[in-house]
Short mmCIF file of C-alpha atoms in Angstrom, two decimals:
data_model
loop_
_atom_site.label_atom_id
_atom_site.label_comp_id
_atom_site.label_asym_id
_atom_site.label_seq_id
_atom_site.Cartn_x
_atom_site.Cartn_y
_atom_site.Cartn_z
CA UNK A 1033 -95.38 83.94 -53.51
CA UNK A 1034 -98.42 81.97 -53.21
CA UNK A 1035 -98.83 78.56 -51.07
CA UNK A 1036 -99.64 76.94 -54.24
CA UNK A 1037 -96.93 78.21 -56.47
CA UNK A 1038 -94.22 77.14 -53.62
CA UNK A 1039 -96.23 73.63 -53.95
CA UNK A 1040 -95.52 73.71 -57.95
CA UNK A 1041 -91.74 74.60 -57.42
CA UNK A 1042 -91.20 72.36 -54.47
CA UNK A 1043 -92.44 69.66 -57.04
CA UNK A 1044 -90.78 70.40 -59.54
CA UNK A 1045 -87.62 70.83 -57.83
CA UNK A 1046 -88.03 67.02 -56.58
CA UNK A 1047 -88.69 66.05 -59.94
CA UNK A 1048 -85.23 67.30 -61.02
CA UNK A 1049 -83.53 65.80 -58.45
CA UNK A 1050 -85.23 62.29 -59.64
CA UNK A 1051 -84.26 63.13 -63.45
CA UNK A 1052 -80.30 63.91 -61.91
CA UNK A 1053 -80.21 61.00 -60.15
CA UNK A 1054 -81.61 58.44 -63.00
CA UNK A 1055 -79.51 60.19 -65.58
CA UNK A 1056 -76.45 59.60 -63.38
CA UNK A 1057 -77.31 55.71 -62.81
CA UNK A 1058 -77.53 55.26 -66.44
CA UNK A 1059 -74.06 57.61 -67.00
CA UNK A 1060 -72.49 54.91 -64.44
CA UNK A 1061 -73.98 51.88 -65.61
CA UNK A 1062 -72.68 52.86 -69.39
CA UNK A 1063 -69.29 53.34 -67.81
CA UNK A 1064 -69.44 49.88 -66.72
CA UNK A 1065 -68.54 48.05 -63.15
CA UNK A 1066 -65.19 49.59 -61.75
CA UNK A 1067 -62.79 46.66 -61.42
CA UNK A 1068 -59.03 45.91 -61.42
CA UNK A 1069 -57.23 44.57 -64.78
CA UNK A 1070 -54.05 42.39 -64.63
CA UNK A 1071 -52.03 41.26 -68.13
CA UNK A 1072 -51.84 37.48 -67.82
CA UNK A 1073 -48.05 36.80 -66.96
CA UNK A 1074 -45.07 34.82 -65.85
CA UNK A 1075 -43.54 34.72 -63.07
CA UNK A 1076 -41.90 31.92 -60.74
CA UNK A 1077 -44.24 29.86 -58.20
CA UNK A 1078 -43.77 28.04 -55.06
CA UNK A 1079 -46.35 26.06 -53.89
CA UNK A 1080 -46.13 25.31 -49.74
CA UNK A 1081 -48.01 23.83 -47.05
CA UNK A 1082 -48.17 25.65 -43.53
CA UNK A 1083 -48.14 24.29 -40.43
CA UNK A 1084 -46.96 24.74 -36.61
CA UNK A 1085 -45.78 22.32 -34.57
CA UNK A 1086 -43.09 21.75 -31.74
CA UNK A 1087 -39.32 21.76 -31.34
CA UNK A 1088 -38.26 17.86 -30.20
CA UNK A 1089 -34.66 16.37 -30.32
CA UNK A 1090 -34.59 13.30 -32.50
CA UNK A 1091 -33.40 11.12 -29.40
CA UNK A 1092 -34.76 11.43 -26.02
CA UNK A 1093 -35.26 8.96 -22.87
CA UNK A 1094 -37.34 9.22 -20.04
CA UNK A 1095 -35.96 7.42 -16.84
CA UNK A 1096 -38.50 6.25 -14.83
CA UNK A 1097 -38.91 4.42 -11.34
CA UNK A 1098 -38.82 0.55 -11.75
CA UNK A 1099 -39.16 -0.12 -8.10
CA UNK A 1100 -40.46 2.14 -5.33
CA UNK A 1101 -38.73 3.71 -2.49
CA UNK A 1102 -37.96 7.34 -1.48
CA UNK A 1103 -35.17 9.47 -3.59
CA UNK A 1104 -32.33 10.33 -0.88
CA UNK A 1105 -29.96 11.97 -3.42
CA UNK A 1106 -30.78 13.64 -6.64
CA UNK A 1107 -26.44 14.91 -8.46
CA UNK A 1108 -27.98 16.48 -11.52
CA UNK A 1109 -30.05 20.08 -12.17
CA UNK A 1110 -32.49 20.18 -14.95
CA UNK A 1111 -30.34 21.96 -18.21
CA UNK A 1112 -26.73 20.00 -16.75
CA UNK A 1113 -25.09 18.18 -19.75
CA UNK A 1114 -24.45 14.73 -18.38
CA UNK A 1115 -21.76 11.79 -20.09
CA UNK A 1116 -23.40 7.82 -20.59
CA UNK A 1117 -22.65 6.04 -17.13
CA UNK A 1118 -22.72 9.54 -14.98
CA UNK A 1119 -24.74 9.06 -11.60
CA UNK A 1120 -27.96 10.94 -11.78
CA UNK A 1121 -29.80 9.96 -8.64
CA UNK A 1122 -30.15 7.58 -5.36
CA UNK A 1123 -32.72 6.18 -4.23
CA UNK A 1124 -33.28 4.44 -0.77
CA UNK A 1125 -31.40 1.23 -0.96
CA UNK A 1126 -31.97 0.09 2.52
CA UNK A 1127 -34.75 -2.63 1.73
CA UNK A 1128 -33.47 -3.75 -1.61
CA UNK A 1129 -30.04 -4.35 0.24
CA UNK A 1130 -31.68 -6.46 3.30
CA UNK A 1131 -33.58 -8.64 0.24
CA UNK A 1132 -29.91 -8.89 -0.81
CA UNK A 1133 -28.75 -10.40 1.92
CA UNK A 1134 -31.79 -12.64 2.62
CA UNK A 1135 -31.09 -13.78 -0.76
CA UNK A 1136 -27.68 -14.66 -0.17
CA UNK A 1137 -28.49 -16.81 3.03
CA UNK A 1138 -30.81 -18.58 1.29
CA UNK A 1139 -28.78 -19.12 -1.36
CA UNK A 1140 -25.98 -20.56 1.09
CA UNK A 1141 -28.67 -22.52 2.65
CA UNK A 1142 -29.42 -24.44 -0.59
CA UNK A 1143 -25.99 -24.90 -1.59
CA UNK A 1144 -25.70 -26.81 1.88
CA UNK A 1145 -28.87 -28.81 1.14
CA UNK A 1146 -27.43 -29.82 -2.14
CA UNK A 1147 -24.19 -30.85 -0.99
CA UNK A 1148 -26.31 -33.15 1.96
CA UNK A 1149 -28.33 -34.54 -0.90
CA UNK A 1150 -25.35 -35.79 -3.12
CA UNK A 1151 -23.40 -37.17 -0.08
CA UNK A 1152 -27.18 -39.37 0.73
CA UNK A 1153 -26.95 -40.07 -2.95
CA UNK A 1154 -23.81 -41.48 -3.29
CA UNK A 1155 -23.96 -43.45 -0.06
CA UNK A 1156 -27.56 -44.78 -1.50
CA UNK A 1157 -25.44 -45.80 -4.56
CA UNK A 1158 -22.77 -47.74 -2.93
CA UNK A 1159 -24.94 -49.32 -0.93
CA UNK A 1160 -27.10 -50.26 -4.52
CA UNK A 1161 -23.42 -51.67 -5.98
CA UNK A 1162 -22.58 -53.82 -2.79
CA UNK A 1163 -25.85 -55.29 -2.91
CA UNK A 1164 -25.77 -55.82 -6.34
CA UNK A 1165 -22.23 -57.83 -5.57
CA UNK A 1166 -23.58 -60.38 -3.16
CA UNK A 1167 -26.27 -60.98 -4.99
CA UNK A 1168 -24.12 -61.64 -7.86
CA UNK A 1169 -21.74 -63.77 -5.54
CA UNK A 1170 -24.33 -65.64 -3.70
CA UNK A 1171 -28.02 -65.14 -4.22
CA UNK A 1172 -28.91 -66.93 -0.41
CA UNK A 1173 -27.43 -63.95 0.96
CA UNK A 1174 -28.95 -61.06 -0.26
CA UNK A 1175 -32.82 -61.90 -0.79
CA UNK A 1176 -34.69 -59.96 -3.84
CA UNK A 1177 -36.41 -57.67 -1.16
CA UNK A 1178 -33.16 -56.66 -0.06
CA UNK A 1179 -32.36 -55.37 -3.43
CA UNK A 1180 -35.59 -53.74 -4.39
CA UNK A 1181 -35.21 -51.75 -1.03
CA UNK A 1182 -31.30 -50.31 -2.04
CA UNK A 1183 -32.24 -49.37 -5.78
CA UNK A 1184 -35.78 -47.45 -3.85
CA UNK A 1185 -33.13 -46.04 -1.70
CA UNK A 1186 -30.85 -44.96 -4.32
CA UNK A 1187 -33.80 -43.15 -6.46
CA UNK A 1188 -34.49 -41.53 -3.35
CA UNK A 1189 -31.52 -39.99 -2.78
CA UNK A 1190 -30.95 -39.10 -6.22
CA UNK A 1191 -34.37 -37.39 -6.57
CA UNK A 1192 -33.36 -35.44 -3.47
CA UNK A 1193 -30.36 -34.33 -4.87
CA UNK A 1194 -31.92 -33.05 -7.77
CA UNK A 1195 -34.66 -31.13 -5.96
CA UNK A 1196 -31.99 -29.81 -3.77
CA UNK A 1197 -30.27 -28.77 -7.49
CA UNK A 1198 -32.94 -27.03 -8.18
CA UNK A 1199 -33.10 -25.37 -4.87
CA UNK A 1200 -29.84 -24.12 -5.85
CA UNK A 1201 -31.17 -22.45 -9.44
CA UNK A 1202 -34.08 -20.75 -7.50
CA UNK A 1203 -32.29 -19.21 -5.09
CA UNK A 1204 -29.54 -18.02 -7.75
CA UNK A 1205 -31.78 -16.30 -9.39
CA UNK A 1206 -33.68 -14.63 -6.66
CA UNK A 1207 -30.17 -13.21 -5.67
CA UNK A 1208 -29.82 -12.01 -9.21
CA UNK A 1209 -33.04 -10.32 -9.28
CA UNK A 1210 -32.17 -9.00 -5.56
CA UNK A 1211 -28.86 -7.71 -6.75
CA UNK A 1212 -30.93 -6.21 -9.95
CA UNK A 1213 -33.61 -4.27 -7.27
CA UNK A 1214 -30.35 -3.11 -5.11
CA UNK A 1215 -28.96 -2.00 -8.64
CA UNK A 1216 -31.80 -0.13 -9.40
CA UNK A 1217 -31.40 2.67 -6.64
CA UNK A 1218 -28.64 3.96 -8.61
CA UNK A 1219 -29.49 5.72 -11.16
CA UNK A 1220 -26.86 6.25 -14.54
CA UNK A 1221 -27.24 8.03 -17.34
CA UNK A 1222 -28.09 6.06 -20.47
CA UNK A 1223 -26.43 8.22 -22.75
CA UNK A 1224 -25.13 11.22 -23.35
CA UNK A 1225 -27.18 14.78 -23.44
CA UNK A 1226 -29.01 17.69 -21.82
CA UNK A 1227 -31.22 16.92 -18.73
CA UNK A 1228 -34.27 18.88 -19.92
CA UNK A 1229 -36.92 17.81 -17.29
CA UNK A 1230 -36.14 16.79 -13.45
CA UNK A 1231 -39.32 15.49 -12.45
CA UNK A 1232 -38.97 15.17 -8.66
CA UNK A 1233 -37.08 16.60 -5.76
CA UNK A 1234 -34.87 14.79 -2.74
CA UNK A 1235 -37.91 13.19 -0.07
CA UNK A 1236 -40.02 12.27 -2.78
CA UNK A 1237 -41.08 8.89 -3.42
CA UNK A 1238 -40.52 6.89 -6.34
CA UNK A 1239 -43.57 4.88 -8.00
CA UNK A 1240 -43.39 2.88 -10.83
CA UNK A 1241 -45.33 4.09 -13.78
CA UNK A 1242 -48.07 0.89 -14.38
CA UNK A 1243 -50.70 2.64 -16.14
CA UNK A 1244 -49.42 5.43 -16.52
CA UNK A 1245 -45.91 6.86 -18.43
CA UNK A 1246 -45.83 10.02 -16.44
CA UNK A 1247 -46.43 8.73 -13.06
CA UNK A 1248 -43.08 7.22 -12.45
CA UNK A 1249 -40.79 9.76 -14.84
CA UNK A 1250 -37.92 11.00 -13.13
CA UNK A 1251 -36.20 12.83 -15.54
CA UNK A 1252 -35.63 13.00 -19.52
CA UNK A 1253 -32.06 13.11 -21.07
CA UNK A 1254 -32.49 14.85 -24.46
CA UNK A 1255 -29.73 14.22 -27.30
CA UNK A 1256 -29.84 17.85 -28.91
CA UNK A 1257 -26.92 17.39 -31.56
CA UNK A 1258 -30.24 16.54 -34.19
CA UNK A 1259 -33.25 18.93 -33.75
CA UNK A 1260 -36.61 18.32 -35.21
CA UNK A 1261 -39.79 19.89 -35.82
CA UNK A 1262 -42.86 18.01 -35.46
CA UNK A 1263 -46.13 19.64 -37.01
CA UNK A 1264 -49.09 18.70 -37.95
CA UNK A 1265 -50.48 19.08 -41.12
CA UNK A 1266 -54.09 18.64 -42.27
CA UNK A 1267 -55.17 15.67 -44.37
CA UNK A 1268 -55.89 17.32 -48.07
CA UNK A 1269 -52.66 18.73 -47.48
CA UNK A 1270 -50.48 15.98 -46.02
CA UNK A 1271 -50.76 13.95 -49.77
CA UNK A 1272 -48.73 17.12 -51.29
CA UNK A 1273 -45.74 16.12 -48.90
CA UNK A 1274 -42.84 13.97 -49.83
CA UNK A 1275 -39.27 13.12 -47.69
CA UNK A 1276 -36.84 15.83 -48.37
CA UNK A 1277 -39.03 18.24 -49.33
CA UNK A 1278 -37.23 21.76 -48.51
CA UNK A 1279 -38.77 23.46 -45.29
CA UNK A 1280 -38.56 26.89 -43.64
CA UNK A 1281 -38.90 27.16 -40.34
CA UNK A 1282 -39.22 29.79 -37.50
CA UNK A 1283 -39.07 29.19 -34.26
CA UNK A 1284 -40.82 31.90 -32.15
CA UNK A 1285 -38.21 32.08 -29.81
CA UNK A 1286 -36.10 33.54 -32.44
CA UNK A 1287 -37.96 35.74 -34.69
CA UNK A 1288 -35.54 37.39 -36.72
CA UNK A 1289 -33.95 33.70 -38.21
CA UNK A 1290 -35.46 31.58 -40.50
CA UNK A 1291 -34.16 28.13 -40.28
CA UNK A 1292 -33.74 25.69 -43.09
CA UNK A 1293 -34.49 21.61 -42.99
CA UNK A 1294 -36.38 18.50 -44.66
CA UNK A 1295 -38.62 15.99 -44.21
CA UNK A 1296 -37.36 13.11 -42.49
CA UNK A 1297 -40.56 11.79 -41.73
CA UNK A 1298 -43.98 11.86 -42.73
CA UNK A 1299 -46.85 9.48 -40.58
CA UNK A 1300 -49.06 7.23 -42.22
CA UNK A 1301 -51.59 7.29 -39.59
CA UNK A 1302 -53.47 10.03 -38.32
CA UNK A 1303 -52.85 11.66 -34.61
CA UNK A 1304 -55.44 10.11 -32.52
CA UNK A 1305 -57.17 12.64 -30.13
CA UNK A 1306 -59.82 12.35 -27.15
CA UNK A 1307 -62.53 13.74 -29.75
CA UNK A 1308 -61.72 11.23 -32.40
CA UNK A 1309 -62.26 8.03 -30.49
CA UNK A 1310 -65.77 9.18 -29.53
CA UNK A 1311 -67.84 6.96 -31.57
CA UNK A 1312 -69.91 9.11 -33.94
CA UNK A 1313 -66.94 11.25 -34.31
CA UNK A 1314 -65.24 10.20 -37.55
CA UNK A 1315 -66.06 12.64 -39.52
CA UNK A 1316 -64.14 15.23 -38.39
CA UNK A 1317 -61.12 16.35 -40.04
CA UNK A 1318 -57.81 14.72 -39.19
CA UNK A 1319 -54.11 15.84 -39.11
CA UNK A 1320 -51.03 13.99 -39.99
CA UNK A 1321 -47.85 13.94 -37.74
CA UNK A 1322 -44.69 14.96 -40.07
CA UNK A 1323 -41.14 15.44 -38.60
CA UNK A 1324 -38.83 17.76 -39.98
CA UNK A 1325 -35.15 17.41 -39.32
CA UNK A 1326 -33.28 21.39 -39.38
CA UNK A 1327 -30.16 21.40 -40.97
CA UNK A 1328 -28.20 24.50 -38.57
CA UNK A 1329 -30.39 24.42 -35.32
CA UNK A 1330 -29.69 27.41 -32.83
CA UNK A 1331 -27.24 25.87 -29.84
CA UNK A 1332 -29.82 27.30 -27.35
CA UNK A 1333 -32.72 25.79 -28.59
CA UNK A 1334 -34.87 23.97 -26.15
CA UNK A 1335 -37.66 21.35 -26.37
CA UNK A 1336 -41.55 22.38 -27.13
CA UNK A 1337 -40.33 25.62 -28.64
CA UNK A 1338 -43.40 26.65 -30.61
CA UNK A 1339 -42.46 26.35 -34.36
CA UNK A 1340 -44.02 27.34 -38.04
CA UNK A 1341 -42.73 24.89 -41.10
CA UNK A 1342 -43.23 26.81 -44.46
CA UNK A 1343 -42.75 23.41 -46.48
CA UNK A 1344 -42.09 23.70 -50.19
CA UNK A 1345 -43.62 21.21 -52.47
CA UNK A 1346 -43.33 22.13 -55.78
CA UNK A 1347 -41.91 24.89 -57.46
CA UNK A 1348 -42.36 26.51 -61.29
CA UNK A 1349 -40.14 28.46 -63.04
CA UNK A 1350 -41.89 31.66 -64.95
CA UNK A 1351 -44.98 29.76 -65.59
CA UNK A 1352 -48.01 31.72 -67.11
CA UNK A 1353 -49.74 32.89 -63.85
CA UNK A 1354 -53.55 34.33 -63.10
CA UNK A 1355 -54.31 35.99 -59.32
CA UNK A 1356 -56.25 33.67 -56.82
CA UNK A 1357 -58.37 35.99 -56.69
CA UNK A 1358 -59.40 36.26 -60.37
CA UNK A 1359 -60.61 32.89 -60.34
CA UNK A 1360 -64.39 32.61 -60.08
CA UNK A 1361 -66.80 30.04 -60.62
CA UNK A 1362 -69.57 29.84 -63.40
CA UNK A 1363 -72.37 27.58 -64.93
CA UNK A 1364 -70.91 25.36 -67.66
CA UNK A 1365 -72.71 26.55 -71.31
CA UNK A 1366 -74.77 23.93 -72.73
CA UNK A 1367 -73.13 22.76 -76.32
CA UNK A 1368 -75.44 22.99 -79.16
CA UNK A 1369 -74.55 19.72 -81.74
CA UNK A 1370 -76.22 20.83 -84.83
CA UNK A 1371 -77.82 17.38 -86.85
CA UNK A 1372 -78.84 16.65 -90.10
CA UNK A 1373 -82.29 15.97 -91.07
CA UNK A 1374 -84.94 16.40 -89.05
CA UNK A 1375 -84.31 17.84 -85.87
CA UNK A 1376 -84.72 15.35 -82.81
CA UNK A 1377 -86.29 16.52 -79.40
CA UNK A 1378 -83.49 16.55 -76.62
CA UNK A 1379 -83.35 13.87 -74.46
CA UNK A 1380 -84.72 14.34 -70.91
CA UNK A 1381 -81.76 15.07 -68.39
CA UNK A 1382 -81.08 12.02 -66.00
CA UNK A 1383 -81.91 12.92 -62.26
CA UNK A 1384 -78.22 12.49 -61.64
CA UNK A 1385 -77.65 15.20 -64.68
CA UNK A 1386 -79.98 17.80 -63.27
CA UNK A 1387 -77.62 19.25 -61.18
CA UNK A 1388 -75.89 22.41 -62.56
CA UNK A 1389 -72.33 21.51 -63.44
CA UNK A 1390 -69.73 24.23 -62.70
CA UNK A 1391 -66.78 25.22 -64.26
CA UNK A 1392 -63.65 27.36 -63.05
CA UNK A 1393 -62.46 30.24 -65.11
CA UNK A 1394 -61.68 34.52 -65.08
CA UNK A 1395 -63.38 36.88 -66.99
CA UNK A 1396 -61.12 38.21 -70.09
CA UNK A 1397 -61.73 41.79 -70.70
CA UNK A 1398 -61.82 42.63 -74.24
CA UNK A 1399 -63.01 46.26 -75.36
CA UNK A 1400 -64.47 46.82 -72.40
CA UNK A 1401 -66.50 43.78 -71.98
CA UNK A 1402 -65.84 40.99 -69.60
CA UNK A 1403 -66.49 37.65 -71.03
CA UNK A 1404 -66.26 34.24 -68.65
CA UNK A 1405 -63.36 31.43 -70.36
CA UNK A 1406 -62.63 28.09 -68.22
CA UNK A 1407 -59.44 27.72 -67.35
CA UNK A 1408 -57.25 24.66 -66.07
CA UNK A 1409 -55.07 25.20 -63.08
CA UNK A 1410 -52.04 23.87 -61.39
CA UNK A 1411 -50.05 24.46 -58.82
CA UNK A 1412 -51.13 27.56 -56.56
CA UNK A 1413 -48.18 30.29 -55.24
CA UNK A 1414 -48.87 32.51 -52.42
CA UNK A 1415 -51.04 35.10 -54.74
CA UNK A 1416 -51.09 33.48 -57.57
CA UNK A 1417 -52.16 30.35 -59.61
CA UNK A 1418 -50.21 28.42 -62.48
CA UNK A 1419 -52.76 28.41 -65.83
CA UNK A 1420 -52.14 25.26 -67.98
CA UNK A 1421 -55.28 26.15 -70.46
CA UNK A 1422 -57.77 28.52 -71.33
CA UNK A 1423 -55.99 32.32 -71.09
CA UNK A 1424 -52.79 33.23 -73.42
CA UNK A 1425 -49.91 35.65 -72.14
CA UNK A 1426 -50.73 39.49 -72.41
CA UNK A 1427 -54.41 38.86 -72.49
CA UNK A 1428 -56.27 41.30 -69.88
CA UNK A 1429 -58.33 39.73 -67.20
CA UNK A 1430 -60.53 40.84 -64.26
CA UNK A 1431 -58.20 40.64 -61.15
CA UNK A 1432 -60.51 42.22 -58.25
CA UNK A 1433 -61.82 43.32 -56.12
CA UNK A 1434 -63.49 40.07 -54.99
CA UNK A 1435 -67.06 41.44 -54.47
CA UNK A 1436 -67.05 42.76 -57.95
CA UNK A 1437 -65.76 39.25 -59.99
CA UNK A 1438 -68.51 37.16 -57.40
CA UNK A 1439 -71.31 39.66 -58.93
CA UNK A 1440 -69.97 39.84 -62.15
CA UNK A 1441 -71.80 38.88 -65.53
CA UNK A 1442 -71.32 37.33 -68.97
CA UNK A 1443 -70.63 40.23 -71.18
CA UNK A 1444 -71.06 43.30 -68.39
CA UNK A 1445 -68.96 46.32 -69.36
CA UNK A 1446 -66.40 46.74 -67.39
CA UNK A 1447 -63.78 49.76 -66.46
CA UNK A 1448 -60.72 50.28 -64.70
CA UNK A 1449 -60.81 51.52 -61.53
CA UNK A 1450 -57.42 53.47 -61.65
CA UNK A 1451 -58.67 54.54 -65.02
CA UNK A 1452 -61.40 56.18 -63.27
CA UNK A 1453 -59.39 57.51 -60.17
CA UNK A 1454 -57.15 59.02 -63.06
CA UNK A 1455 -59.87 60.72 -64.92
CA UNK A 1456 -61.57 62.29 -61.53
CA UNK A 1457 -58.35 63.18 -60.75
CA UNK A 1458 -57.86 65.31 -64.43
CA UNK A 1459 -61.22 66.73 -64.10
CA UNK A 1460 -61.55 70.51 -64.26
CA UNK A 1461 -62.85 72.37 -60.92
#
């Protein structure tokens, strides 16, 4: 065979190939786009809201240091169940009792002074009332200086007793507060519970917490008879939530058990973070604090157990139902209003109107052509989405795959694709 006639076939044999692959673009695009049909249903709906959070007992307190000194005896372990009154810890009492007993002596000392001033007083006023008497008996012997000079030595005397009084009521009630810093090295519980954090060790000093909460805890007593979960849930969904809304939780300690509760508790502020308060920050998203109170908690649970709430907020019984996924998003149709007489020119869009308006809807298949309706939604399931208008029970719609309803088009021709799996399948070898 001749260079050129290998040329010729080698051509022509291209050629083919072109006319194969052409004729079996148009084959598929007669077929239509393979997609996945769904019957528009019922079924029963749950709408929830997700979010994780942290286990917390509904009661806590955190003992801290009111006074410093150094902790000589700590009677409790972190996890012992303590009674309200039970000793907890000691710390150094050795000043706080010496202020005691400086407090006493001065209060001792006072009380003398007072007594001293109301003995001067009274002598100052029986001196006033003899003086008084003579004068009354015989004015030559008691001249008025005489007289001025007892009643100035009766105020006196009673304006030192009364300074000495008050003496008294200061140092009563720096003994008090003595006797309240002595009382404060010994620690008591302030109610009953689980010690779930012990803060410090025997040696350590105490420091009161002034600026800061942490600095002088000592240890937490947690009530654990009420557990709650406390999650935080975004701020489009925290509006869905209302109190005793049904909630599943699991813990992840406990993966096998789902545990049932309610809301107890839902904020109406948002949590306040480091990143928020920067100024040109406020436009980040936000999350709401909402507690949720479990009904049977585990009896080993512990605090800031990492936790998932399922909550429910609204629930439909065998509504009609479209997949998520088969709803897309179109360009609204322009309405044509037909008018009598002559026929006016439209009137120029607004610049506000020139935006394309968009409308939500599936594509109903109907002999094999997929045509876009608007639909009205409600709630939204887990897969699914309640239809309030625009589709009718039994009707066929487009239900996937995703890539397929995004490119989709008004009238395209469209084709099952387990019809087609089915047919290759039945094809002859």
């Amino acid at each position: 065979m001749s260079k050129r006639n290998k040329v010729l076939l080698g051509a022509g044999g291209a050629v083919l190939l072109i006319l194969l692959v052409v004729v079996s673009a148009s084959a598929k695009r007669d077929k239509g786009t393979e997609v996945r049909f769904e019957k528009v249903g019922r079924r029963d709906l749950v709408a929830a809201v997700t979010a994780s959070g942290k286990i917390q007992p509904k009661k806590k307190v955190d003992i801290s240091a009111d006074i410093t000194g150094r902790v000589t005896r700590i009677a409790v372990r972190e996890g012992d169940y303590v009674q309200k009154g039970q000793f907890l810890l000691q710390i150094d009492p050795t000043i706080y009792q010496a202020n005691l007993q400086r407090a006493q002596a001065a209060m001792s000392s006072a009380e003398a002074g007072w007594v001293q001033a109301r003995a001067n007083r009274d002598q100052a006023q029986r001196a006033l009332q003899r003086t008084k008497e003579l004068r009354e008996q015989n004015p030559n012997l008691v001249s008025p200086e005489q007289l001025e000079q007892a009643q100035t030595a009766f105020e006196i005397a009673e304006a030192n007793s009364t300074a000495s009084e008050h003496m008294v009521e200061q140092s009563r009630a720096g003994l008090q507060e003595a006797r309240d810093q002595l009382a404060k090295t010994h620690l008591i519980a302030p109610m009953a519970g689980r010690v779930t954090r012990l803060a410090v060790e025997e040696g350590e000093v105490a420091v009161p917490g002034t600026f800061s909460r942490e600095t002088g805890l000592l240890l937490t007593i947690s009530d654990l008879s009420v557990i709650q979960v406390k999650v935080q849930v975004d701020e489009t969904d925290v509006v869905r939530l209302h109190l005793a809304d049904s909630v599943e939780v699991t813990i992840d300690a406990f993966p096998d058990t789902t545990f049932m509760g309610r809301v107890t508790k839902i904020s109406n502020s948002a949590i306040l973070t480091a990143a928020s308060s920067v100024a040109g920050q406020n436009d980040r998203a936000v999350d709401y604090e909402v507690e949720i109170t479990l009904a049977n908690p585990p009896s080993d649970v512990r605090p800031d157990l990492s936790a998932t709430a399922r909550i429910v907020t609204d629930t439909r019984k065998q509504a009609l139902a479209i997949p998520i996924i088969a709803l897309t998003v179109r360009d609204n149709k322009p309405v044509t209003v037909e008018r009598s007489g002559a026929a006016a020119p439209p009137p120029r869009p607004a610049a506000a109107d020139t935006k394309k308006k968009e409308a939500e809807g599936v594509f109903v298949v109907a002999n094999g052509v997929a045509t876009f309706r608007p639909v009205k939604v409600g709630i939204a399931g887990e897969e699914h989405f309640e239809v309030i208008d625009g589709v009718r029970e039994g009707e066929t719609i487009v239900a996937g795959p995703y890539q397929a309803i995004r490119d989709l088009k008004e009238g395209a021709r469209v084709r099952s694709s387990r019809q087609a799996a089915d047919s290759a399948g039945r094809r002859p070898s």
